[in-house]
Amino acid sequence: MKKSTIKIVLTLFTVSTLIIPACKKSIDTPAGTMPTTPTVPTTPAADATLKSASSAYFPVVGMAFTYSFAQMSQVMDIVKREVNTITFGNELKEEAIVKGSSGTYDYSTADAFYNLATANGLINPVTVTPSATNLATNGDFEAGPDAATGDVFTGWQDLNHSNGSFTAATGTAAHAGTRALQATATSAAQAYNLQLLMRTPIPVTKGNTYNISFWIKGSVATTAQFEIRSSDASVVYQGGQPVTTGWTQ
């Protein structure tokens, strides 16, 4: 009985040793080829910065930054160490540069931020796209003369020139572009004796604020008047506006 038991155990052991090598996986390499060695990613140094660790793939690394944090020297040192450039946070957004209901633009914070970024080697190209549209027809007086109406400036009617004339100043005489409106008074008279009127009404929405501005200069210091005429025939006069011998807005 004892002898038989030993025989069974040996038989099971023999079977198991035969099964194990039968399950071994074998991969043959084709003749004339070498097995591919997987690429092991390079591990950055422990003290590597963002811009140094990614320079092979991204030569320029940037981040969004705000002026309030930029004034903290320790924060600025970290940013300079890690990136090449920055993008302004809110400093150039409409709500940051337009001051209240006056509609005036204030770039003082954006300018200070740009100067600080430049001084610290953080190249920051800035593009500002105006969000407002000039509602005045041919407001820069570039277009004209108009063949259909005979207007010197397209969209602007010569309403009265009993004591002078309207002509196009060109070249360096213009503030910007290639043309400017030039009003020449040949004799002393009332302001309404020399008038130019925009032909197309400007569509407006009740409750909205609209800003009117222009660049002007004179051969001598004087005053000028402009008017805002409503569709109900009412007129708002803005007389006595100072004109100097240099361009002013």
XYZ file of N, CA and C in Angstrom:
747
model
N 0.843 -1.193 0.000
C 0.000 0.000 0.000
C 0.875 1.238 0.000
N 1.838 1.243 0.771
C 2.765 2.372 0.852
C 3.501 2.568 -0.442
N 3.911 1.513 -1.090
C 4.644 1.578 -2.354
C 3.777 2.160 -3.445
N 2.516 1.793 -3.494
C 1.583 2.301 -4.503
C 1.394 3.794 -4.361
N 1.315 4.280 -3.165
C 1.133 5.718 -2.920
C 2.292 6.513 -3.482
N 3.455 6.058 -3.294
C 4.651 6.743 -3.802
C 4.636 6.791 -5.308
N 4.171 5.792 -5.934
C 4.127 5.733 -7.397
C 3.181 6.782 -7.966
N 2.050 6.968 -7.331
C 1.068 7.967 -7.794
C 1.651 9.363 -7.703
N 2.290 9.655 -6.630
C 2.893 10.982 -6.437
C 3.927 11.249 -7.495
N 4.763 10.290 -7.789
C 5.800 10.464 -8.805
C 5.191 10.672 -10.177
N 4.094 9.986 -10.432
C 3.434 10.140 -11.737
C 2.876 11.539 -11.908
N 2.240 12.084 -10.892
C 1.699 13.451 -10.939
C 2.812 14.463 -11.122
N 3.910 14.256 -10.459
C 5.044 15.178 -10.563
C 5.597 15.188 -11.973
N 5.651 13.990 -12.579
C 6.167 13.874 -13.944
C 5.258 14.580 -14.927
N 3.973 14.442 -14.755
C 3.011 15.109 -15.654
C 3.128 16.610 -15.553
N 3.242 17.086 -14.347
C 3.325 18.539 -14.155
C 4.594 19.104 -14.753
N 5.658 18.369 -14.683
C 6.898 18.877 -15.268
C 6.848 18.869 -16.774
N 6.019 18.047 -17.339
C 5.866 18.036 -18.794
C 4.960 19.162 -19.265
N 3.984 19.520 -18.485
C 3.035 20.584 -18.854
C 3.698 21.951 -18.812
N 4.528 22.190 -17.859
C 5.152 23.512 -17.696
C 5.943 23.932 -18.918
N 6.858 23.121 -19.454
C 7.572 23.555 -20.655
C 6.668 23.639 -21.864
N 5.554 22.941 -21.893
C 4.632 23.021 -23.026
C 3.952 24.375 -23.088
N 3.845 25.120 -21.982
C 3.192 26.433 -21.937
C 4.156 27.579 -22.171
N 5.411 27.350 -22.333
C 6.403 28.404 -22.527
C 6.234 29.060 -23.887
N 6.205 30.410 -23.903
C 6.026 31.166 -25.146
C 7.362 31.347 -25.831
N 7.379 31.146 -27.147
C 8.611 31.291 -27.913
C 8.386 32.271 -29.046
N 9.255 33.293 -29.185
C 9.173 34.284 -30.254
C 10.415 34.165 -31.093
N 10.222 33.879 -32.356
C 11.354 33.747 -33.271
C 11.618 35.062 -33.964
N 12.863 35.452 -34.057
C 13.258 36.666 -34.775
C 13.570 36.310 -36.207
N 12.903 36.982 -37.184
C 13.181 36.668 -38.591
C 14.656 36.824 -38.893
N 15.114 36.025 -39.822
C 16.529 36.075 -40.194
C 16.889 37.433 -40.775
N 18.031 37.958 -40.394
C 18.519 39.223 -40.940
C 17.963 40.450 -40.261
N 17.176 40.304 -39.202
C 16.614 41.459 -38.493
C 17.031 41.426 -37.042
N 16.966 42.615 -36.439
C 17.293 42.742 -35.021
C 16.052 43.213 -34.284
N 15.812 42.730 -33.103
C 14.643 43.185 -32.341
C 14.736 44.679 -32.039
N 13.573 45.380 -32.090
C 13.523 46.823 -31.845
C 13.644 47.113 -30.362
N 14.526 48.037 -30.046
C 14.702 48.447 -28.655
C 13.803 49.638 -28.378
N 12.876 49.569 -27.430
C 11.966 50.692 -27.166
C 12.733 51.934 -26.707
N 12.208 53.132 -27.147
C 12.828 54.398 -26.765
C 12.430 54.750 -25.346
N 13.392 55.028 -24.538
C 13.136 55.394 -23.147
C 13.118 56.915 -23.046
N 11.975 57.539 -22.629
C 11.921 59.000 -22.516
C 13.006 59.527 -21.594
N 13.552 60.684 -21.980
C 14.577 61.313 -21.151
C 13.921 61.985 -19.961
N 14.395 61.727 -18.814
C 13.852 62.339 -17.604
C 14.541 63.672 -17.356
N 13.765 64.797 -17.298
C 14.395 66.095 -17.050
C 15.118 66.110 -15.714
N 16.098 66.971 -15.644
C 16.819 67.125 -14.383
C 15.865 67.634 -13.312
N 16.199 67.325 -12.082
C 15.324 67.705 -10.976
C 15.132 69.210 -10.892
N 16.134 69.986 -11.333
C 16.053 71.437 -11.243
C 15.679 72.080 -12.581
N 15.144 71.298 -13.536
C 14.786 71.831 -14.855
C 13.587 72.767 -14.747
N 13.567 73.795 -15.597
C 12.437 74.719 -15.640
C 11.491 74.290 -16.749
N 10.322 74.905 -16.789
C 9.356 74.574 -17.834
C 9.936 74.829 -19.218
N 10.580 75.984 -19.381
C 11.082 76.327 -20.715
C 12.284 75.476 -21.113
N 13.121 75.069 -20.146
C 14.272 74.234 -20.500
C 13.856 72.791 -20.757
N 12.896 72.290 -19.990
C 12.458 70.905 -20.145
C 11.684 70.688 -21.438
N 11.052 71.740 -21.955
C 10.231 71.586 -23.161
C 10.824 72.283 -24.376
N 12.050 72.775 -24.271
C 12.648 73.561 -25.353
C 12.767 72.791 -26.665
N 12.950 71.467 -26.582
C 13.088 70.673 -27.807
C 11.775 70.580 -28.572
N 10.674 70.792 -27.886
C 9.364 70.661 -28.515
C 8.644 72.003 -28.635
N 8.815 72.879 -27.648
C 8.162 74.183 -27.641
C 9.216 75.252 -27.351
N 9.744 75.895 -28.383
C 10.796 76.891 -28.162
C 10.335 78.102 -27.365
N 9.031 78.379 -27.398
C 8.490 79.502 -26.634
C 7.409 78.975 -25.696
N 7.579 79.214 -24.419
C 6.612 78.801 -23.407
C 6.098 80.055 -22.711
N 4.784 80.217 -22.663
C 4.208 81.412 -22.051
C 3.140 81.071 -21.041
N 2.644 82.110 -20.397
C 1.583 81.934 -19.420
C 0.819 83.243 -19.272
N -0.424 83.150 -18.821
C -1.211 84.343 -18.526
C -0.727 84.930 -17.206
N -0.692 86.249 -17.147
C -0.141 86.926 -15.974
C -0.903 88.230 -15.782
N -0.978 88.723 -14.563
C -1.661 89.983 -14.286
C -0.698 90.983 -13.657
N -1.035 92.248 -13.822
C -0.146 93.314 -13.368
C 0.036 93.305 -11.854
N -1.029 92.980 -11.111
C -0.924 92.982 -9.650
C 0.104 91.965 -9.163
N 0.135 90.778 -9.774
C 1.124 89.769 -9.398
C 2.508 90.125 -9.932
N 2.555 90.780 -11.086
C 3.844 91.126 -11.693
C 4.639 92.097 -10.832
N 3.951 92.847 -9.982
C 4.636 93.809 -9.117
C 5.267 93.144 -7.895
N 4.979 91.869 -7.684
C 5.594 91.121 -6.585
C 6.892 90.509 -7.099
N 8.005 90.951 -6.584
C 9.310 90.559 -7.117
C 9.532 89.052 -7.088
N 9.109 88.383 -6.019
C 9.323 86.935 -5.924
C 8.502 86.184 -6.971
N 7.276 86.654 -7.200
C 6.435 86.028 -8.225
C 7.027 86.273 -9.604
N 7.500 87.492 -9.837
C 8.109 87.820 -11.123
C 9.342 86.961 -11.376
N 10.129 86.708 -10.345
C 11.323 85.864 -10.491
C 10.950 84.444 -10.924
N 9.867 83.918 -10.375
C 9.420 82.569 -10.744
C 8.975 82.533 -12.204
N 8.222 83.552 -12.602
C 7.728 83.609 -13.983
C 8.889 83.713 -14.963
N 9.865 84.569 -14.662
C 11.032 84.722 -15.543
C 11.821 83.418 -15.652
N 11.876 82.685 -14.562
C 12.626 81.430 -14.554
C 11.936 80.352 -15.388
N 10.614 80.339 -15.379
C 9.876 79.226 -15.974
C 9.454 79.437 -17.425
N 9.186 80.686 -17.843
C 8.634 80.904 -19.190
C 9.400 81.986 -19.936
N 9.129 82.066 -21.258
C 9.780 83.067 -22.103
C 8.938 84.319 -22.284
N 7.620 84.168 -22.201
C 6.731 85.285 -22.522
C 5.464 85.200 -21.691
N 4.720 86.297 -21.659
C 3.462 86.331 -20.918
C 2.359 86.915 -21.787
N 1.132 86.630 -21.401
C -0.055 87.226 -22.015
C -0.803 87.980 -20.934
N -1.238 89.188 -21.252
C -1.954 89.996 -20.266
C -3.227 89.286 -19.814
N -3.575 89.494 -18.550
C -4.808 88.944 -18.021
C -6.010 89.755 -18.475
N -6.383 90.784 -17.700
C -7.534 91.625 -18.049
C -7.131 93.040 -18.451
N -5.846 93.317 -18.451
C -5.395 94.707 -18.591
C -5.738 95.349 -19.936
N -6.027 94.559 -20.959
C -6.378 95.120 -22.267
C -7.823 94.820 -22.659
N -8.601 94.305 -21.738
C -10.006 94.048 -22.039
C -10.805 95.348 -21.939
N -11.943 95.349 -22.622
C -12.758 96.567 -22.727
C -13.072 97.165 -21.359
N -13.496 96.316 -20.423
C -13.900 96.839 -19.120
C -12.733 97.404 -18.320
N -11.511 97.059 -18.723
C -10.337 97.541 -17.990
C -9.821 98.868 -18.524
N -10.065 99.154 -19.799
C -9.499 100.375 -20.386
C -10.526 101.465 -20.656
N -11.826 101.117 -20.684
C -12.862 102.133 -20.883
C -13.345 102.593 -19.519
N -13.285 103.896 -19.298
C -13.606 104.445 -17.988
C -15.056 104.932 -17.911
N -15.893 104.122 -17.273
C -17.261 104.517 -16.986
C -18.057 104.954 -18.200
N -19.030 105.840 -17.956
C -19.908 106.310 -19.024
C -19.248 107.345 -19.914
N -18.080 107.841 -19.522
C -17.395 108.849 -20.341
C -16.904 108.264 -21.653
N -16.644 106.953 -21.662
C -16.189 106.305 -22.881
C -14.737 106.567 -23.222
N -14.000 107.212 -22.329
C -12.590 107.496 -22.606
C -11.748 106.249 -22.354
N -10.639 106.166 -23.066
C -9.748 105.014 -22.958
C -8.540 105.364 -22.092
N -8.242 104.492 -21.158
C -7.107 104.697 -20.257
C -6.205 103.462 -20.323
N -5.043 103.628 -20.955
C -4.106 102.513 -21.129
C -2.946 102.573 -20.126
N -3.076 103.370 -19.082
C -1.947 103.574 -18.177
C -1.496 102.270 -17.510
N -2.433 101.445 -17.060
C -2.063 100.172 -16.429
C -1.445 99.222 -17.448
N -2.047 99.144 -18.632
C -1.513 98.269 -19.682
C -0.113 98.710 -20.099
N 0.099 100.025 -20.201
C 1.422 100.539 -20.574
C 2.457 100.195 -19.507
N 2.063 100.366 -18.240
C 2.985 100.058 -17.144
C 3.330 98.569 -17.130
N 2.349 97.726 -17.395
C 2.572 96.279 -17.431
C 3.499 95.915 -18.588
N 3.276 96.526 -19.745
C 4.121 96.247 -20.910
C 5.570 96.645 -20.626
N 5.759 97.817 -20.029
C 7.116 98.274 -19.711
C 7.793 97.338 -18.712
N 7.028 96.866 -17.729
C 7.583 95.956 -16.726
C 7.958 94.617 -17.363
N 7.105 94.108 -18.251
C 7.387 92.838 -18.924
C 8.612 92.956 -19.817
N 8.721 94.071 -20.524
C 9.870 94.286 -21.408
C 11.163 94.380 -20.609
N 11.119 95.099 -19.496
C 12.309 95.265 -18.662
C 12.782 93.941 -18.074
N 11.871 92.999 -17.917
C 12.221 91.696 -17.343
C 12.427 90.617 -18.401
N 12.542 91.028 -19.662
C 12.846 90.083 -20.729
C 11.703 89.191 -21.142
N 10.495 89.564 -20.770
C 9.328 88.772 -21.159
C 8.702 89.421 -22.385
N 9.092 88.936 -23.556
C 8.621 89.516 -24.811
C 7.114 89.387 -24.867
N 6.443 90.503 -25.143
C 4.987 90.467 -25.114
C 4.399 91.318 -26.225
N 4.285 90.784 -27.454
C 3.657 91.566 -28.506
C 2.201 91.834 -28.172
N 1.764 93.061 -28.371
C 0.405 93.449 -28.009
C -0.361 93.881 -29.253
N -1.537 93.312 -29.442
C -2.412 93.719 -30.533
C -3.731 94.173 -29.934
N -4.107 95.395 -30.221
C -5.366 95.929 -29.724
C -6.310 96.110 -30.902
N -7.442 95.449 -30.871
C -8.437 95.582 -31.922
C -9.599 96.410 -31.405
N -9.854 97.565 -31.994
C -10.968 98.397 -31.515
C -12.279 97.633 -31.591
N -13.069 97.729 -30.537
C -14.351 97.042 -30.525
C -15.464 97.927 -31.065
N -15.201 99.243 -31.178
C -16.214 100.171 -31.659
C -16.016 100.455 -33.141
N -17.114 100.796 -33.819
C -17.078 101.122 -35.237
C -17.378 102.597 -35.419
N -16.643 103.249 -36.315
C -16.911 104.649 -36.614
C -18.232 104.736 -37.368
N -19.233 105.357 -36.762
C -20.558 105.446 -37.370
C -20.663 106.570 -38.384
N -19.689 107.460 -38.407
C -19.718 108.578 -39.350
C -19.323 108.100 -40.744
N -20.122 108.462 -41.733
C -19.809 108.111 -43.115
C -18.549 108.838 -43.569
N -17.571 108.088 -44.048
C -16.319 108.682 -44.519
C -15.742 109.628 -43.458
N -15.710 109.133 -42.225
C -15.269 109.969 -41.116
C -13.819 110.393 -41.188
N -13.017 109.697 -41.991
C -11.613 110.088 -42.139
C -11.376 110.950 -43.378
N -12.454 111.233 -44.120
C -12.398 112.098 -45.314
C -11.447 111.572 -46.389
N -11.219 110.273 -46.392
C -10.326 109.690 -47.394
C -11.000 109.560 -48.759
N -12.312 109.283 -48.767
C -13.019 109.054 -50.029
C -13.484 110.366 -50.654
N -13.372 110.471 -51.965
C -13.814 111.645 -52.698
C -12.795 112.036 -53.756
N -13.200 112.921 -54.670
C -14.540 113.524 -54.783
C -15.579 112.520 -55.259
N -16.857 112.837 -55.002
C -17.957 111.957 -55.363
C -18.493 112.360 -56.732
N -18.427 111.451 -57.693
C -18.848 111.767 -59.062
C -20.343 112.027 -59.156
N -21.141 111.363 -58.314
C -22.598 111.493 -58.398
C -23.094 112.815 -57.825
N -22.537 113.243 -56.706
C -23.025 114.450 -56.032
C -22.131 115.664 -56.243
N -20.898 115.419 -56.641
C -19.954 116.516 -56.784
C -19.306 116.920 -55.468
N -19.612 116.187 -54.384
C -19.026 116.505 -53.080
C -17.520 116.275 -53.105
N -16.792 117.175 -52.495
C -15.341 116.998 -52.382
C -15.040 115.762 -51.547
N -15.879 115.530 -50.535
C -15.724 114.365 -49.661
C -16.996 113.529 -49.750
N -16.874 112.301 -50.148
C -18.026 111.417 -50.305
C -18.829 111.347 -49.011
N -20.139 111.613 -49.133
C -21.013 111.544 -47.970
C -21.146 112.849 -47.207
N -20.418 113.894 -47.623
C -20.457 115.178 -46.927
C -20.884 116.279 -47.901
N -21.971 116.959 -47.555
C -22.525 118.008 -48.411
C -21.989 119.388 -48.021
N -21.575 120.132 -49.034
C -21.161 121.526 -48.833
C -22.436 122.344 -48.657
N -22.791 122.626 -47.408
C -24.056 123.299 -47.113
C -23.972 124.802 -47.340
N -22.834 125.374 -47.007
C -22.680 126.827 -47.162
C -21.195 127.167 -47.176
N -20.797 128.007 -48.126
C -19.398 128.450 -48.168
C -19.329 129.903 -48.667
N -20.203 130.723 -48.097
C -20.289 132.109 -48.563
C -19.056 132.932 -48.202
N -18.291 132.497 -47.247
C -17.084 133.259 -46.883
C -15.830 132.387 -46.884
N -15.828 131.342 -47.726
C -14.651 130.486 -47.782
C -14.871 129.279 -48.662
N -14.118 128.219 -48.413
C -14.211 127.016 -49.244
C -13.771 125.785 -48.467
N -14.190 124.632 -48.986
C -13.764 123.341 -48.449
C -12.924 122.633 -49.503
N -11.740 122.200 -49.125
C -10.860 121.483 -50.040
C -10.239 120.296 -49.310
N -9.564 119.457 -50.074
C -8.889 118.296 -49.489
C -7.418 118.611 -49.294
N -6.966 118.554 -48.045
C -5.536 118.677 -47.756
C -4.926 117.291 -47.907
N -3.806 117.195 -48.575
C -3.214 115.883 -48.859
C -1.783 115.789 -48.343
N -1.256 114.572 -48.385
C 0.137 114.350 -48.000
C 0.371 114.604 -46.527
N 1.438 115.315 -46.220
C 1.813 115.566 -44.826
C 0.848 116.509 -44.124
N -0.010 117.182 -44.888
C -0.991 118.083 -44.273
C -2.085 117.307 -43.547
N -2.243 116.030 -43.876
C -3.253 115.195 -43.228
C -2.729 114.673 -41.894
N -3.631 114.502 -40.947
C -3.225 113.960 -39.648
C -2.862 112.490 -39.765
N -3.650 111.744 -40.534
C -3.399 110.324 -40.782
C -3.975 109.993 -42.148
N -3.484 108.943 -42.759
C -3.964 108.611 -44.088
C -3.387 109.551 -45.126
N -4.170 109.804 -46.185
C -3.666 110.625 -47.294
C -4.430 111.921 -47.496
N -5.596 112.055 -46.826
C -6.409 113.261 -47.020
C -6.956 113.768 -45.699
N -7.295 115.065 -45.699
C -7.949 115.675 -44.555
C -8.871 116.774 -45.067
N -9.897 117.096 -44.288
C -10.790 118.198 -44.624
C -10.110 119.514 -44.286
N -10.053 120.420 -45.246
C -9.477 121.744 -45.008
C -10.544 122.801 -45.275
N -10.881 123.566 -44.247
C -11.842 124.665 -44.368
C -11.064 125.975 -44.346
N -11.224 126.768 -45.389
C -10.495 128.033 -45.499
C -11.480 129.188 -45.465
N -11.382 130.030 -44.438
C -12.237 131.214 -44.330
C -11.528 132.394 -44.988
N -12.197 133.004 -45.971
C -11.579 134.121 -46.701
C -11.948 135.473 -46.123
N -12.970 135.503 -45.261
C -13.373 136.755 -44.623
C -14.058 136.448 -43.308
N -14.103 137.434 -42.429
C -14.751 137.252 -41.136
C -16.257 137.123 -41.332
N -16.857 136.169 -40.648
C -18.303 135.954 -40.768
C -18.759 135.054 -39.629
N -20.032 134.719 -39.635
C -20.567 133.805 -38.637
C -20.134 132.367 -38.953
N -20.153 131.517 -37.945
C -19.731 130.131 -38.140
C -20.604 129.422 -39.166
N -21.904 129.777 -39.210
C -22.802 129.093 -40.137
C -22.582 129.488 -41.595
N -21.715 130.469 -41.859
C -21.417 130.845 -43.238
C -20.470 129.855 -43.922
N -19.908 128.942 -43.149
C -18.999 127.936 -43.709
C -19.342 126.599 -43.048
N -20.236 125.827 -43.705
C -20.761 124.611 -43.086
C -20.654 123.408 -44.022
N -20.338 122.273 -43.431
C -20.304 120.991 -44.132
C -21.215 120.041 -43.366
N -22.086 119.323 -44.074
C -23.092 118.485 -43.430
C -22.973 117.043 -43.911
N -22.974 116.092 -42.981
C -22.949 114.682 -43.368
C -24.315 114.295 -43.923
N -24.335 113.695 -45.097
C -25.593 113.414 -45.783
C -26.398 112.285 -45.133
N -25.754 111.270 -44.645
C -26.449 110.086 -44.125
C -26.611 110.170 -42.612
N -27.853 110.090 -42.099
C -28.051 110.116 -40.641
C -27.362 108.929 -39.967
N -26.933 109.131 -38.748
C -26.306 108.059 -37.975
C -27.378 107.341 -37.158
N -27.552 106.034 -37.330
C -28.550 105.304 -36.534
C -28.082 105.174 -35.087
N -28.950 105.536 -34.165
C -28.601 105.460 -32.743
C -29.692 104.711 -31.989
N -29.348 104.250 -30.809
C -30.287 103.533 -29.947
C -30.494 104.319 -28.663
N -31.726 104.533 -28.308
C -32.050 105.288 -27.107
C -31.428 104.630 -25.879
N -30.798 105.440 -25.047
C -30.171 104.935 -23.832
C -28.702 104.626 -23.979
N -28.215 104.501 -25.210
C -26.793 104.236 -25.437
C -25.992 105.535 -25.415
N -24.713 105.413 -25.127
C -23.811 106.566 -25.103
C -22.933 106.542 -26.346
N -22.837 107.679 -27.025
C -22.022 107.794 -28.237
C -21.010 108.917 -28.046
N -19.800 108.670 -28.448
C -18.727 109.652 -28.307
C -18.396 110.272 -29.657
N -18.259 111.585 -29.668
C -17.897 112.313 -30.884
C -16.536 112.954 -30.656
N -15.605 112.675 -31.533
C -14.275 113.271 -31.408
C -13.704 113.512 -32.794
N -12.740 114.382 -32.881
C -12.083 114.674 -34.154
C -10.725 115.299 -33.877
N -9.830 115.188 -34.844
C -8.529 115.838 -34.781
C -8.600 117.127 -35.580
N -8.083 118.203 -35.021
C -8.197 119.494 -35.687
C -6.976 120.360 -35.387
N -6.608 121.199 -36.343
C -5.586 122.219 -36.132
C -5.870 123.367 -37.086
N -5.289 124.543 -36.820
C -5.495 125.698 -37.683
C -4.178 126.356 -38.039
N -4.215 127.173 -39.080
C -3.008 127.928 -39.441
C -2.717 128.984 -38.388
N -3.779 129.420 -37.679
C -3.653 130.318 -36.528
C -4.596 129.803 -35.446
N -4.380 130.213 -34.232
C -5.266 129.814 -33.144
C -6.625 130.480 -33.328
N -7.686 129.712 -33.197
C -9.032 130.245 -33.400
C -10.031 129.349 -32.677
N -11.300 129.459 -33.013
C -12.329 128.578 -32.466
C -13.171 128.022 -33.611
N -13.839 126.912 -33.341
C -14.697 126.288 -34.349
C -15.991 125.831 -33.688
N -16.989 125.558 -34.506
C -18.282 125.107 -34.003
C -18.721 123.862 -34.764
N -19.245 122.886 -34.039
C -19.879 121.758 -34.715
C -21.264 121.542 -34.117
N -22.128 120.899 -34.890
C -23.524 120.740 -34.507
C -23.954 119.280 -34.613
N -24.884 118.907 -33.746
C -25.509 117.590 -33.816
C -26.986 117.824 -34.108
N -27.431 117.381 -35.269
C -28.813 117.593 -35.682
C -29.596 116.289 -35.549
N -30.745 116.369 -34.895
C -31.575 115.186 -34.685
C -32.626 115.080 -35.781
N -33.243 113.890 -35.884
C -34.282 113.675 -36.895
C -35.529 114.509 -36.624
N -35.674 115.010 -35.396
C -36.826 115.866 -35.090
C -36.528 117.339 -35.359
N -35.408 117.601 -36.057
C -35.001 118.948 -36.484
C -34.365 119.770 -35.362
N -34.218 119.192 -34.176
C -33.533 119.923 -33.113
C -32.028 119.889 -33.357
N -31.330 120.907 -32.863
C -29.892 121.029 -33.095
C -29.183 121.290 -31.769
N -28.110 120.570 -31.535
C -27.252 120.815 -30.376
C -25.990 121.495 -30.884
N -25.762 122.719 -30.439
C -24.607 123.484 -30.903
C -23.431 123.322 -29.942
N -22.265 123.096 -30.489
C -21.029 123.041 -29.717
C -20.094 124.100 -30.290
N -20.304 125.323 -29.866
C -19.513 126.426 -30.399
C -18.330 126.764 -29.513
N -17.445 127.613 -30.043
C -16.303 128.077 -29.271
C -15.289 127.008 -28.945
N -15.240 125.941 -29.741
C -14.259 124.882 -29.498
C -12.869 125.375 -29.897
N -11.893 125.326 -28.989
C -10.569 125.892 -29.287
C -9.830 125.125 -30.377
N -9.167 125.857 -31.235
C -8.342 125.286 -32.300
C -6.942 125.872 -32.167
N -5.934 125.026 -32.049
C -4.550 125.484 -31.929
C -3.812 125.218 -33.240
N -2.559 125.605 -33.295
C -1.772 125.403 -34.518
C -1.158 124.002 -34.590
N -1.398 123.197 -33.582
C -0.951 121.798 -33.594
C -2.150 120.874 -33.515
N -1.972 119.649 -33.942
C -3.082 118.702 -33.927
C -3.528 118.403 -32.496
N -4.817 118.566 -32.235
C -5.401 118.220 -30.935
C -6.689 117.449 -31.182
N -7.049 116.617 -30.220
C -8.271 115.821 -30.350
C -9.334 116.333 -29.396
